[in-house]
Amino acid sequence: MGSANLELHVRIFVTSFVILTGTFCVGDTDMVDVAAINSLYVSLGSPPLQGWKAVGGDPCLELWQGVACVFSNITAIRLGGMNLSGQLGSNLNFPSIIEIDLSNNHIEGSIPFTLPPTLRSLSLSGNKLTGSIPDALSLLTQLSNLDLSNNNLSGQLPSSTGSLSSLTTLHLQDNQLSGTLYVLQDLPLQDLNIENNLFSGPIPPKLLTIPNFRKDGNPFNTTIIPSPPAAAPAPVAMPPPPKESPWKVANGPFALTAPMPASTRKSFIAKRVILIAGAGFLIFIALGLCLLMLWCFKRRPKKRNTKKLAAGVFAGPLNKPTCSDSVYEATNQGEKGKYEVPNRKTNLIPKVQDAQDIHMKAVSATTSEYNDGRESINTGGGSKLPSLQPPPQHSLPTIPGEKVIVNPAITIKVTERQDMTNSIKVYTIASLQQYTNSFSQENCIGEGTLGPVYRAELPDGKLLAVRKLDATASMGQNHEQFLQLVSSISKIQHTNIARLVGYCAEYSQRLLVYEYCSNGTLHDALHADYDHCIKLPWNARVQVALGAARALEYMHEDFQPPIVHRNFRSANVLLNDNLEVCISDCGLGPLLSSGSTGQLSGRLLTAYGYSAPEFESGSYTQQSDVFSFGVVMLELLTGRKSFDKSRPRGEQILVRWAVPQLHDIDALSKMVDPCLNGAYPMKSLSRFADIVSSCVQREPEFRPAMSEIVQDLMRMM
């Protein structure tokens, strides 16, 4: 009886303990981890994994399948052999992850250009990955185990591979990788497998000392070419490769063969003379025909419409230069036209120009005569931008300065000064890879919900910014809808808004190319470490607020139809050489509001402390932009981040901490950014605080319109 009572009491205690702990336990997975794993789940095609969700959730508390955590951070994802498909996406921004194992699945696409620098083990073997190995490997200084075997990877090993100072195991077998192995020779490798690839050149001697080195199935050239004697400058003939070598070149300009008999040599020379003479005769006839056709063409009268197409289509006054206008160049068969504005250094938003500068065609009788069915950009007039089409798949990138041909039957001559409103360029993936160094990590200048942004440097030194849209951002949007989005964004013309200058839509990739702002983002200017932050005096901060307000005023009240930004934060406020403002991501609302990307962007906006209260119910309007603008003004006022987990709990969310103190003059003085050292007019500070307070009102209807905010800020100047 006593034992029964004891057992009953134990059960009651355990049940009570479970209930109590269940009551007080709350999800504590880091928000950045949650956003990254949500994005990965969508990129993989939302597979049936226990616990996994496209939006939100608590991976650590809910014990998601294959996920390991330490405290509130995801430290490992192990999903080998789970029959997964889809792609890896571009957001693997796990701040504390150590191991990723997605081996033996059916994952396609390329390896992300950005990888978590905390990784120690990465296994993507046995998938269907394509493309090259990204340069981002240089950041993985803790990586000790890398397995990319049994995929379809190609290209050479990036030079950054030599920075993997902790790498001991590297498996690259059964791919199509090429080049030499010199980048591996100084690594502390103990296990190296490169079988069945296309590696060539001699094998570095250091690699031969690796305990477990497998190299079969590569066309290595192990022939040693002796150095020429010092006294004899004549070159030493290379000995022929072994007869049994499968890689021997049978014949060709560099083939090594036995000397020909004299009779054979004479016959061979005679045949060559006959061939050369015949070729020369054919060339002479072809040249004569070309001259005859040219003469006939010159005698043919020109059509008026053709003349108009060649000279007048792109003529027009230039718009007011935006904050990062730089050298704008159009070339056509050696003819160049430049419009020079102060050049930018480098740093944050769009940068672009395609070596294959495919310019827009005008719609005229002449174009219809030559049209072979492929439409280009219509530049009818004003700021109206007709439908856009990407370059044909067979087009090859041209060298800057070459003639640009959109339709083989017609070449459009670009005048010296193009109408900036109507200029939109189509870039190829190949050219953007060239300008961004294959989208290398060192050229990555920003991350975002829609995908990373890369700095691109053109051959002439001009800088642009390329946003590589994540697969989840454009999911559900067909090609025509994307081109319509590009057309809409290109019409947004304002001094304080980053200008779209081009796009790319090839091989299922979608990229947007913008002008470039050299001083980075307001977030970096305010919150970077002391040595790298920009010193913003009080008047400059008011000017920044005014520039941003004017941009939102234009979007909300002047542009038709009105635009809601949906993602306004200090990381999207760009600064040029003169600390003038350019707002990025304008017009991307359709991507930010669609499906899982919309839910993710809203969750991140909330996590970063910028979302208005009504956003919790799924409502987002112009007044929600006003609230986010007020949060950015608070950052300018206090120098604090909108959300800072390192601060005490009551001070982590900037709005909640600051708003109660905005009307207390003593508390307000203590809130001001210490970097200002008290150098600000008290009256101006108080007025600034009043504007902030009106912007962050809980009820949307009590927040002012952006035009009112612009007027209030102008009175402070």
XYZ file of N, CA and C in Angstrom, residues 45 114-115 151 260 329 336 379 412 417 474 590 654 656:
42
model
N 12.032 23.118 -51.641
C 10.731 22.703 -52.160
C 9.768 22.243 -51.092
N 27.551 32.630 -50.530
C 27.870 32.946 -49.138
C 27.596 31.725 -48.281
N 28.588 31.340 -47.484
C 28.474 30.184 -46.602
C 28.806 30.612 -45.176
N 28.929 15.080 -57.879
C 28.032 16.115 -58.372
C 28.399 16.413 -59.820
N 59.627 12.730 -91.293
C 59.020 12.226 -92.522
C 60.105 11.822 -93.532
N 28.104 55.367 -70.525
C 28.748 55.200 -71.818
C 27.941 54.303 -72.720
N 31.811 56.236 -79.387
C 31.506 56.282 -77.966
C 30.888 57.626 -77.630
N 10.954 52.161 -76.741
C 11.239 53.434 -76.085
C 10.398 54.527 -76.697
N 21.271 49.309 -84.176
C 20.760 50.603 -83.727
C 21.917 51.485 -83.304
N 23.957 61.327 -76.215
C 23.306 61.557 -74.925
C 21.963 60.848 -74.927
N 11.387 35.061 -56.246
C 10.659 35.121 -57.510
C 9.827 33.876 -57.762
N 6.006 43.930 -54.784
C 5.354 42.696 -55.247
C 6.117 41.431 -54.860
N 14.414 49.369 -29.791
C 14.656 50.809 -29.686
C 13.378 51.605 -29.473
N 10.426 50.797 -28.156
C 9.839 50.628 -26.823
C 10.649 51.374 -25.762
